[in-house]
Tab-separated table of C-alpha atoms and ligand atoms in Angstrom:
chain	number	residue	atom	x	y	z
A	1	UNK	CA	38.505	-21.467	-28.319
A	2	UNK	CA	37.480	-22.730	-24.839
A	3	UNK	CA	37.808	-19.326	-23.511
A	4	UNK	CA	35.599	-17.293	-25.705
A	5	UNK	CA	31.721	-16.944	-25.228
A	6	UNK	CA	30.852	-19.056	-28.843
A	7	UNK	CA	28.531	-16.421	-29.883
A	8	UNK	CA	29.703	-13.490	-29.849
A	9	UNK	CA	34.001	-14.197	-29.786
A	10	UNK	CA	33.724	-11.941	-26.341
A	11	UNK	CA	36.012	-13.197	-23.937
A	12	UNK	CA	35.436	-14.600	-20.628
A	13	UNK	CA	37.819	-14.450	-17.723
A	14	UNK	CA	36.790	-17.359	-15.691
A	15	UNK	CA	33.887	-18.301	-13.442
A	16	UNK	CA	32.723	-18.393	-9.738
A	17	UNK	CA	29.941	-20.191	-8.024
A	18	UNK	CA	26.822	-18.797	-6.886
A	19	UNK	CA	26.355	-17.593	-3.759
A	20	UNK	CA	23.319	-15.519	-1.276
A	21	UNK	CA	22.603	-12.281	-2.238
A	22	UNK	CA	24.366	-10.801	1.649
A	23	UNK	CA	21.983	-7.664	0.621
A	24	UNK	CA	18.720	-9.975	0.722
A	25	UNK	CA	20.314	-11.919	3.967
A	26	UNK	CA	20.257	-8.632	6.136
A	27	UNK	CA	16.767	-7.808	4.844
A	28	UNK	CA	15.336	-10.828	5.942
A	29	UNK	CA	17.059	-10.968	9.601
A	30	UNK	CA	19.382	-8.143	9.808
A	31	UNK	CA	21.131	-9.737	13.075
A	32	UNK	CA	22.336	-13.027	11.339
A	33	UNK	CA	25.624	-13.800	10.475
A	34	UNK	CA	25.971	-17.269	8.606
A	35	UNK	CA	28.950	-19.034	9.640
A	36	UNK	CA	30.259	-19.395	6.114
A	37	UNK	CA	30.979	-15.423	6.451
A	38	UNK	CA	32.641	-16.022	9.904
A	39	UNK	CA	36.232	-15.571	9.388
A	40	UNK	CA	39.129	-17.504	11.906
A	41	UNK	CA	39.939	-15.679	14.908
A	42	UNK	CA	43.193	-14.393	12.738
A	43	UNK	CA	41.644	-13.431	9.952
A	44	UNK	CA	39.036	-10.885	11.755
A	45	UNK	CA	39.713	-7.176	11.807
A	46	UNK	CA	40.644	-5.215	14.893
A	47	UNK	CA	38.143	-2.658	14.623
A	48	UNK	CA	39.611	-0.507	16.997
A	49	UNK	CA	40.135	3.411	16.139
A	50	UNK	CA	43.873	3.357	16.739
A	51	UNK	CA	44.139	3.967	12.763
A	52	UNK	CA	41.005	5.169	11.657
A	53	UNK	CA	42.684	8.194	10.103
A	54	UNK	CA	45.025	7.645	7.345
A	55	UNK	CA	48.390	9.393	5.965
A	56	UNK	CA	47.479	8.247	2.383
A	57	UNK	CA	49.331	10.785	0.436
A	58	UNK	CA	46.969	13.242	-1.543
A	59	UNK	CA	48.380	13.729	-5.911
A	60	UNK	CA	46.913	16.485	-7.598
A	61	UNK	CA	46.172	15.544	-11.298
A	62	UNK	CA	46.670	19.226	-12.504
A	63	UNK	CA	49.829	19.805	-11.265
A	64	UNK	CA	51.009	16.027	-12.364
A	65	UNK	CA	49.689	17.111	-15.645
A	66	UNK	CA	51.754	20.667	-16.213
A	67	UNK	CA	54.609	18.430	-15.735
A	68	UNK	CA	55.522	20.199	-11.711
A	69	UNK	CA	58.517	18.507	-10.192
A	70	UNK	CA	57.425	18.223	-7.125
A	71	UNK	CA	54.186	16.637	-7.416
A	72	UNK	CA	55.801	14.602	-9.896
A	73	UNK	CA	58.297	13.696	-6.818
A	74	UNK	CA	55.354	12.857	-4.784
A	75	UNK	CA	53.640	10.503	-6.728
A	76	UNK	CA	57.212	8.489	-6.841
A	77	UNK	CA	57.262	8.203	-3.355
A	78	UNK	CA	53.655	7.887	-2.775
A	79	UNK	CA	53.994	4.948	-5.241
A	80	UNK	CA	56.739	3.416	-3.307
A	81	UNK	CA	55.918	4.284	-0.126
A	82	UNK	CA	51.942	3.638	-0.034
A	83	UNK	CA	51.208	1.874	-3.727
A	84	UNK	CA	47.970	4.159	-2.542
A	85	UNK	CA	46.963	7.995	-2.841
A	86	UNK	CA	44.382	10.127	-3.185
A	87	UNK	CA	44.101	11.982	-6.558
A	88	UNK	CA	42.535	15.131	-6.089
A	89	UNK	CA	41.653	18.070	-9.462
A	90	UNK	CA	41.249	15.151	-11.485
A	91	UNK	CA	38.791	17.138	-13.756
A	92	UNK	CA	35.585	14.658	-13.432
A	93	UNK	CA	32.792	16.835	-11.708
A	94	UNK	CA	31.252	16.789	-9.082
A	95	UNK	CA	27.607	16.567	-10.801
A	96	UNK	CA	28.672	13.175	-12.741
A	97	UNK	CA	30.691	11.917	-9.295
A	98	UNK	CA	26.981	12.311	-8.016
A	99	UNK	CA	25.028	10.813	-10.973
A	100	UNK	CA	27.028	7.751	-10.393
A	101	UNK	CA	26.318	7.612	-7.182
A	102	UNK	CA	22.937	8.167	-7.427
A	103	UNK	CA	21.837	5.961	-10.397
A	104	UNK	CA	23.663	3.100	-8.472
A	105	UNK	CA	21.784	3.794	-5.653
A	106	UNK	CA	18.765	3.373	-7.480
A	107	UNK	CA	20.032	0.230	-8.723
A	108	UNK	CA	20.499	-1.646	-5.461
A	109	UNK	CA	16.981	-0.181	-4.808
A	110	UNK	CA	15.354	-1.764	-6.911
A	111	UNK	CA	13.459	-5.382	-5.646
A	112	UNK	CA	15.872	-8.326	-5.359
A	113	UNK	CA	13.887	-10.008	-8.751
A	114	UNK	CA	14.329	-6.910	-10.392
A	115	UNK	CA	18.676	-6.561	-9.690
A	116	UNK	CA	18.702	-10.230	-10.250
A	117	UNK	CA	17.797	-10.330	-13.671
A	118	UNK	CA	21.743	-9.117	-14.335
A	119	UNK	CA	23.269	-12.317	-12.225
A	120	UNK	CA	26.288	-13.471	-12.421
A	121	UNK	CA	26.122	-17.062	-14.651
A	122	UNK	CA	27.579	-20.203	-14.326
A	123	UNK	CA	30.196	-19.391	-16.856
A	124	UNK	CA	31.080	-15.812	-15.922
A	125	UNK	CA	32.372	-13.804	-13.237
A	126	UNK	CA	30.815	-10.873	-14.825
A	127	UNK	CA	27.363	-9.137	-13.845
A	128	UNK	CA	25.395	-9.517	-10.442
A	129	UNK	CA	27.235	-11.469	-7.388
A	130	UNK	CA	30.421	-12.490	-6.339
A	131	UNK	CA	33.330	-13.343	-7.973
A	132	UNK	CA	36.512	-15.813	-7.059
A	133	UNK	CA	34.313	-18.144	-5.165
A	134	UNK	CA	35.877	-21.942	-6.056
A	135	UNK	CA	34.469	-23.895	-2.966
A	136	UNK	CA	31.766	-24.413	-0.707
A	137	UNK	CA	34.295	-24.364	2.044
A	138	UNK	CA	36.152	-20.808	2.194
A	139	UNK	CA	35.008	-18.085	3.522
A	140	UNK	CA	32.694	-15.441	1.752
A	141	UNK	CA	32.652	-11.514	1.665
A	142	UNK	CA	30.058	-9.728	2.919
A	143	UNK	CA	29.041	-7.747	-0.221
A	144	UNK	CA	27.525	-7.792	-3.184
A	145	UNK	CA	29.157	-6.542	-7.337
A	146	UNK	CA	28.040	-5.484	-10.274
A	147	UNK	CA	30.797	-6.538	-12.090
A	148	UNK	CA	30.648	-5.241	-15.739
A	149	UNK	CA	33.379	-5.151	-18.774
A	150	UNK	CA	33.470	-1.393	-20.079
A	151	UNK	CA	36.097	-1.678	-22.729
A	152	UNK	CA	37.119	-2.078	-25.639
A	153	UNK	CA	33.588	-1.557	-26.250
A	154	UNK	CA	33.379	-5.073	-28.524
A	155	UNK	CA	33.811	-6.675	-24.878
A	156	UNK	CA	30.997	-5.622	-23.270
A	157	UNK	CA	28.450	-8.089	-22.180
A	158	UNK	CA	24.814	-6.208	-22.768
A	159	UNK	CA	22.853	-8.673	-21.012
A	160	UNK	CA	24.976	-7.592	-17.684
A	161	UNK	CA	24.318	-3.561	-17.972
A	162	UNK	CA	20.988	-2.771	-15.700
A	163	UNK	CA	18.316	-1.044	-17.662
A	164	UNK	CA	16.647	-0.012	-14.841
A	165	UNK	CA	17.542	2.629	-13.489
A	166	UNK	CA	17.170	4.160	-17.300
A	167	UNK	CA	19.807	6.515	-16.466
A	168	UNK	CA	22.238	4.400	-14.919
A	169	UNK	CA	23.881	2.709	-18.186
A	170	UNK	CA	24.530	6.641	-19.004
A	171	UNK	CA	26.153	7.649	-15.819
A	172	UNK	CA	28.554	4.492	-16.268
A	173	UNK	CA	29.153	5.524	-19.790
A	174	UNK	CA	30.000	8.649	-18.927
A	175	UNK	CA	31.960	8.263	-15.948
A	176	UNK	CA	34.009	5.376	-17.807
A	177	UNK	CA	35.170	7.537	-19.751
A	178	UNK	CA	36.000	10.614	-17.664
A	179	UNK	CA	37.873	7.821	-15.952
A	180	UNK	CA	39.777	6.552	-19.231
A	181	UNK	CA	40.820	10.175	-19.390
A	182	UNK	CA	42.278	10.179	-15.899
A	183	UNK	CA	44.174	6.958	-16.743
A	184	UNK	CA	45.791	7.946	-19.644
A	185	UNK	CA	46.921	11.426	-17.734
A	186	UNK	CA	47.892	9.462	-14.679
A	187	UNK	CA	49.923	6.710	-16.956
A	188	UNK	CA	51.640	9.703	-18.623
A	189	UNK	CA	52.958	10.672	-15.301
A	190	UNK	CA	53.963	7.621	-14.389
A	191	UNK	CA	55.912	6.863	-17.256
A	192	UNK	CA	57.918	10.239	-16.215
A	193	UNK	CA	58.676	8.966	-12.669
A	194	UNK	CA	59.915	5.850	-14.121
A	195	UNK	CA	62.130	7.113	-15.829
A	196	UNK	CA	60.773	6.134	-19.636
A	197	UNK	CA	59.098	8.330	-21.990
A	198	UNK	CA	55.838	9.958	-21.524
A	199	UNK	CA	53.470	7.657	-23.622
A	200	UNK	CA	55.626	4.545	-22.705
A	201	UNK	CA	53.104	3.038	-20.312
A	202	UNK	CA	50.215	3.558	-22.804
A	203	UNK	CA	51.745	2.532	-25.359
A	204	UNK	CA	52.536	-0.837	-23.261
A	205	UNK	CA	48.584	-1.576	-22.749
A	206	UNK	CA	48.117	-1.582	-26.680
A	207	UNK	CA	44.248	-1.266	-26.925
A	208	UNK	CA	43.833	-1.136	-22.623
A	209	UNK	CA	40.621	-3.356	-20.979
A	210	UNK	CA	38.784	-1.665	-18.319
A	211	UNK	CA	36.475	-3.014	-15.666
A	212	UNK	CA	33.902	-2.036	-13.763
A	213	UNK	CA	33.057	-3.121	-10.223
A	214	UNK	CA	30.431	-1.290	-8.667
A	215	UNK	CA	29.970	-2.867	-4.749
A	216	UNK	CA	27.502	-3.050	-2.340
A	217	UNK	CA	28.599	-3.478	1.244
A	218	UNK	CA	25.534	-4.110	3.640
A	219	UNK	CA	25.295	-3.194	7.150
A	220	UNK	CA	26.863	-6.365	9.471
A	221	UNK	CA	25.435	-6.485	13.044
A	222	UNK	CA	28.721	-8.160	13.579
A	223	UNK	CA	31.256	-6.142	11.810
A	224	UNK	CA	34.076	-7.320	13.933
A	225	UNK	CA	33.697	-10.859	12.620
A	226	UNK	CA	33.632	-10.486	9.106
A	227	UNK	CA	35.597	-8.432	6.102
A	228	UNK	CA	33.404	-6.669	3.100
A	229	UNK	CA	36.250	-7.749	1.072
A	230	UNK	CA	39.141	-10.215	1.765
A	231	UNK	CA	42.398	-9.146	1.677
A	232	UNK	CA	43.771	-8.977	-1.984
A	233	UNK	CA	45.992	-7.204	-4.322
A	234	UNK	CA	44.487	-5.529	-7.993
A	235	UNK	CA	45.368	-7.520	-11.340
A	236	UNK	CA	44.984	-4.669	-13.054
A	237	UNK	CA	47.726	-1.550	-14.198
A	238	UNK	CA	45.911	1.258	-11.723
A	239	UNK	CA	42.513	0.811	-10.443
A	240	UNK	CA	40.661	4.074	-10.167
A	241	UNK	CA	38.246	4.061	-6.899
A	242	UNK	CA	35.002	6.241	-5.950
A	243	UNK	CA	34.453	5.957	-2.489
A	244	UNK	CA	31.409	6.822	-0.814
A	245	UNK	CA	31.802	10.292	1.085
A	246	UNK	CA	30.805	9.235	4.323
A	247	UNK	CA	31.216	5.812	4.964
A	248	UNK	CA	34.190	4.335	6.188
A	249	UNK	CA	35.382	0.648	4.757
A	250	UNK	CA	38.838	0.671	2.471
A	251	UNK	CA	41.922	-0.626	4.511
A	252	UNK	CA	44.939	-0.748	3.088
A	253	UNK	CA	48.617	-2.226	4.377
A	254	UNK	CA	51.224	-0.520	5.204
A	255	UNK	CA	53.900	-1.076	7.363
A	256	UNK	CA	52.669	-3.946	9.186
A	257	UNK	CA	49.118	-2.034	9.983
A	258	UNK	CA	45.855	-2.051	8.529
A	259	UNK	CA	45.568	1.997	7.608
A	260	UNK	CA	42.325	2.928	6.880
A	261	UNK	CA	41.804	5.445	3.800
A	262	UNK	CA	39.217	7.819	5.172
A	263	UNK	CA	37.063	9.705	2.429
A	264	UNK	CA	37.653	12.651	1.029
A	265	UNK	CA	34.608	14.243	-0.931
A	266	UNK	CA	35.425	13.942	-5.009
A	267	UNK	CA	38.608	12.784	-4.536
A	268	UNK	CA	39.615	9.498	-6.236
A	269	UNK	CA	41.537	6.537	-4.856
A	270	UNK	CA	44.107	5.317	-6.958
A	271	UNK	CA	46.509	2.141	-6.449
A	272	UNK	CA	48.900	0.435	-8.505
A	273	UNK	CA	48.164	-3.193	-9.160
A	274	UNK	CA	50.271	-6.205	-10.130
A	275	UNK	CA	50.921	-5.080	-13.725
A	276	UNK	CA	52.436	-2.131	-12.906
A	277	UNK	CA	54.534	-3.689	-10.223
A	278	UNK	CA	55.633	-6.084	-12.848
A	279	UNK	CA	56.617	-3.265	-15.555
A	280	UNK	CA	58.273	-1.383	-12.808
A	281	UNK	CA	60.350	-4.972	-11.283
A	282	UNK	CA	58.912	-3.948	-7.977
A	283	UNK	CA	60.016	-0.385	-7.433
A	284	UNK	CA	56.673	0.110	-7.146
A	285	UNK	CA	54.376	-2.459	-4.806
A	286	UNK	CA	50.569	-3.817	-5.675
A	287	UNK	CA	49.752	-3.317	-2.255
A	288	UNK	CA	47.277	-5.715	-0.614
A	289	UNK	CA	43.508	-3.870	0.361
A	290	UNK	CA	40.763	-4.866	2.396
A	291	UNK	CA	37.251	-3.549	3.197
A	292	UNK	CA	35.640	-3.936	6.356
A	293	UNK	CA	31.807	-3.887	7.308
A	294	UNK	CA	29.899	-1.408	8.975
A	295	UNK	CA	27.565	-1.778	11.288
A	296	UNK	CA	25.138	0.781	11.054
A	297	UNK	CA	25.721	2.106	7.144
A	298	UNK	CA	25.509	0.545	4.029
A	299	UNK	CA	28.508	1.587	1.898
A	300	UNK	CA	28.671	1.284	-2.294
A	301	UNK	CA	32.083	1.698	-4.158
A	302	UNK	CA	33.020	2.316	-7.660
A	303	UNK	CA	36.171	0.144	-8.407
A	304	UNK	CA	37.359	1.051	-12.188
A	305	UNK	CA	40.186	-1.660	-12.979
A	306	UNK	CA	42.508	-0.605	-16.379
A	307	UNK	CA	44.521	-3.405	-17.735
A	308	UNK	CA	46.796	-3.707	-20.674
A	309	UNK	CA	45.319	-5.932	-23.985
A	310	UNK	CA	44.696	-9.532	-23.017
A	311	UNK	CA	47.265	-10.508	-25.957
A	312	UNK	CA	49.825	-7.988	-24.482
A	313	UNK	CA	52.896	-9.752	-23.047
A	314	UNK	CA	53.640	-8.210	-19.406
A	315	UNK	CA	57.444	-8.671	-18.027
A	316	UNK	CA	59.406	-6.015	-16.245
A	317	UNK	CA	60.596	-2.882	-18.864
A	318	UNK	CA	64.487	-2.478	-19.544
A	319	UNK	CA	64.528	0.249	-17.865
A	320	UNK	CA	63.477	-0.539	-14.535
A	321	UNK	CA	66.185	-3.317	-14.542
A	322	UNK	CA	69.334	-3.138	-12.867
A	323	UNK	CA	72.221	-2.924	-15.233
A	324	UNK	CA	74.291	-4.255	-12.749
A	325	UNK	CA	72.526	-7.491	-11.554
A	326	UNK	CA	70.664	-7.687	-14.787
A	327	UNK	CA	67.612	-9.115	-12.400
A	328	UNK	CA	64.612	-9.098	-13.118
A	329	UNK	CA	61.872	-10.376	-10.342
A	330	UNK	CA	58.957	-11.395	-12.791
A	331	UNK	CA	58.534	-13.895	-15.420
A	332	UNK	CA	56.466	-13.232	-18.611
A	333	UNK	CA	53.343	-14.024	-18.862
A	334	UNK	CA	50.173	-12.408	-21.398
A	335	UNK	CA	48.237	-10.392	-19.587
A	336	UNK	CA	44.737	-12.744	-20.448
A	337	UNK	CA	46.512	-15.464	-19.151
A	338	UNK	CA	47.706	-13.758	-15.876
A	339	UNK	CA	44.099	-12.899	-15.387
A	340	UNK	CA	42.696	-15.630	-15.760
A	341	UNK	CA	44.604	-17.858	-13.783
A	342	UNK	CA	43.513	-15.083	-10.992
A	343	UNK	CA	40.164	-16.344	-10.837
A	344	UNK	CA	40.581	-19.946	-10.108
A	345	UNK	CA	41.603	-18.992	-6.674
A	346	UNK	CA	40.004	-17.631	-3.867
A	347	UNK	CA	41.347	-14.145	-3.339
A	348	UNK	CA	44.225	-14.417	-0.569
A	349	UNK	CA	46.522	-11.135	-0.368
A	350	UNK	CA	49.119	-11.873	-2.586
A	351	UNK	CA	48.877	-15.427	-3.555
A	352	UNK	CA	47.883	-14.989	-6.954
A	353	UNK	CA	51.147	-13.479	-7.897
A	354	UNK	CA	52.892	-16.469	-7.042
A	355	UNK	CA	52.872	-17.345	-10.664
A	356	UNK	CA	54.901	-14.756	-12.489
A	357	UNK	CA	57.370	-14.265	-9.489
A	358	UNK	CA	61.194	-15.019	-10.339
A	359	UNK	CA	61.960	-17.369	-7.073
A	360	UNK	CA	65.187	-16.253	-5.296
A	361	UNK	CA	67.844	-18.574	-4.823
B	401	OGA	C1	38.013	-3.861	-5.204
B	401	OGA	C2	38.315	-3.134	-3.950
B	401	OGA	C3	37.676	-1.418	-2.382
B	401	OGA	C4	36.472	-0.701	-1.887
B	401	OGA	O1	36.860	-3.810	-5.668
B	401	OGA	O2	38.962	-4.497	-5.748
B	401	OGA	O3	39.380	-3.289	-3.426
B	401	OGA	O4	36.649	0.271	-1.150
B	401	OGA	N1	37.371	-2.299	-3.455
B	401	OGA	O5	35.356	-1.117	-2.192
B	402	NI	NI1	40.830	-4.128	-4.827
């Protein structure tokens, strides 16, 4: 099959050309700004601090997970409202939040040669660089991925995971799974607040995928002119977020504005992405993210994307349609397919869900 590594049967999810290292780029002359990162005049992000605080709401896991009403109320409308919040007592500590952080660290420490040796390859979007590139003409982000597949484990791509630092392969073990944990929690309350039984949504994702970004967002000596990451919404079910504690970047949109989400220390960022805003018909909203550059600190961010089995058919659930219009705004599609027609486009908000949406007559 044309899609499947002819080794190994692993599958592949598309491919993305090769691009500078941005990291290296600021090294080497930390006040240039290639014009192929210079976005059009509309496109470039008022900096000003008008919303540098945010309103994201704040979930806590333990209270979701004894089943209390009202935070179970809250992460309905936070779902609606935001398709953003902020999970806090989600049960990972703080020491492996850290390791994570640290080990990764490390990682984008190491000598450009050394981090290199995990690139990115002509026919893969996974490891080292930048993914949904497909010309030499749009505009690129001003960052840098690990990109990794983290299961089912027969997916994973060894010649991707960084053996140096020794202990970082651990930490993302580890903290893949604490995340897993928090997924399957988090999908059991969200299968409450929509109304179907409690293992409904996991049971949906058959055996679930999840991804691993891990980013690198270099200092920009013109921050105003560029975004970290162009605006986009998540292909995945939820994507689970580590933020750096201190640094400043994630903007989401809401209401017309660009809201920053401004850290909290060990909390997690959660959002819903285009599957669940599929399964749900669009009660609740993939909402489209950015990240902007900083000027004066580097940023990193964990990005943990969970998606239903490649081979699992997505279309809204019975229960989320009206009985009285009988309308349902997607179209099916398999999951692996939905995916990977993702990555043959550049990344433009919404764009890519142009393909399962039910046009309105
Ligand atoms: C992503 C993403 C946000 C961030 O990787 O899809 O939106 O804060 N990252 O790095
Ligand atoms: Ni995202």
């Amino acid at each position: 099959m044309g899609d499947r590594d002819s080794d190994t049967n692993v599958p592949t999810w598309g491919t993305s050309l090769p691009v500078d290292n941005v990291q290296e780029m600021v090294k080497r002359n930390p006040s240039c700004v290639l014009e192929r990162y210079i976005l059009d005049h509309n496109d470039r992000p008022n900096l000003s601090p008008t919303h540098a605080s945010s309103d994201v709401p704040i979930i806590d896991l333990s209270l979701l997970s004894n089943g209390d009403e009202e935070e179970l109320k809250k992460l309905d409308r936070a779902c609606i409202d935001w398709g953003f919040f902020q999970l806090i007592n989600h049960g990972i500590a703080e020491e492996l939040l850290q390791r994570m952080k640290d080990a990764s660290s490390k990682f984008f420490n190491l000598t450009f040669e050394e981090r290199n040796k995990y690139a990115m390859t002509s026919d893969d979007i996974h490891g080292y660089g930048q993914a949904y590139v497909v010309s030499e003409e749009q505009k690129l982000d001003w960052s840098d991925a690990l990109i990794l597949s983290i299961y089912p484990l027969n997916f994973r791509k060894p010649k991707f995971w960084p053996t140096s630092p020794p202990e970082l392969k651990d930490a993302i073990e580890m903290y893949s799974q604490e995340v897993s944990k928090i997924s399957e929690r988090l999908f059991r309350s969200l299968s409450l607040v929509m109304g179907l039984g409690q293992n409904s949504l996991l049971e949906l994702h058959k055996e679930p995928m999840q991804f691993l970004r891990v980013n690198y967002y270099p200092t920009c000596s013109m921050p105003d002119h560029v975004l970290g990451v162009s605006p986009h919404s998540d292909t995945s079910s939820i994507t689970i977020l580590m933020q750096d504690d201190d640094v400043t970047g994630l903007q989401i949109h809401n209401n017309g504005d660009w809201v920053s989400v401004r850290p909290i220390p060990n909390a997690l960022v959660i959002n819903i992405g285009d599957v669940i805003e599929i399964w749900s018909n669009g009660k609740y909203k993939s909402i489209e993210h950015r990240v902007v550059a900083n000027k004066n600190k580097a940023r990193m961010s964990f990005a943990s994307f969970i998606t239903p089995n490649q081979d699992v058919e997505i279309e809204p659930v019975d229960e989320m349609v009206h009985v009285s219009t009988s309308l349902r705004l997607y179209k099916k599609i398999k999951y692996g397919e939905y995916l990977r027609a993702s990555t043959t486009k550049k990344m433009e908000g919404k764009a890519h869900t142009k393909i399962i949406k039910v046009e309105s007559e």
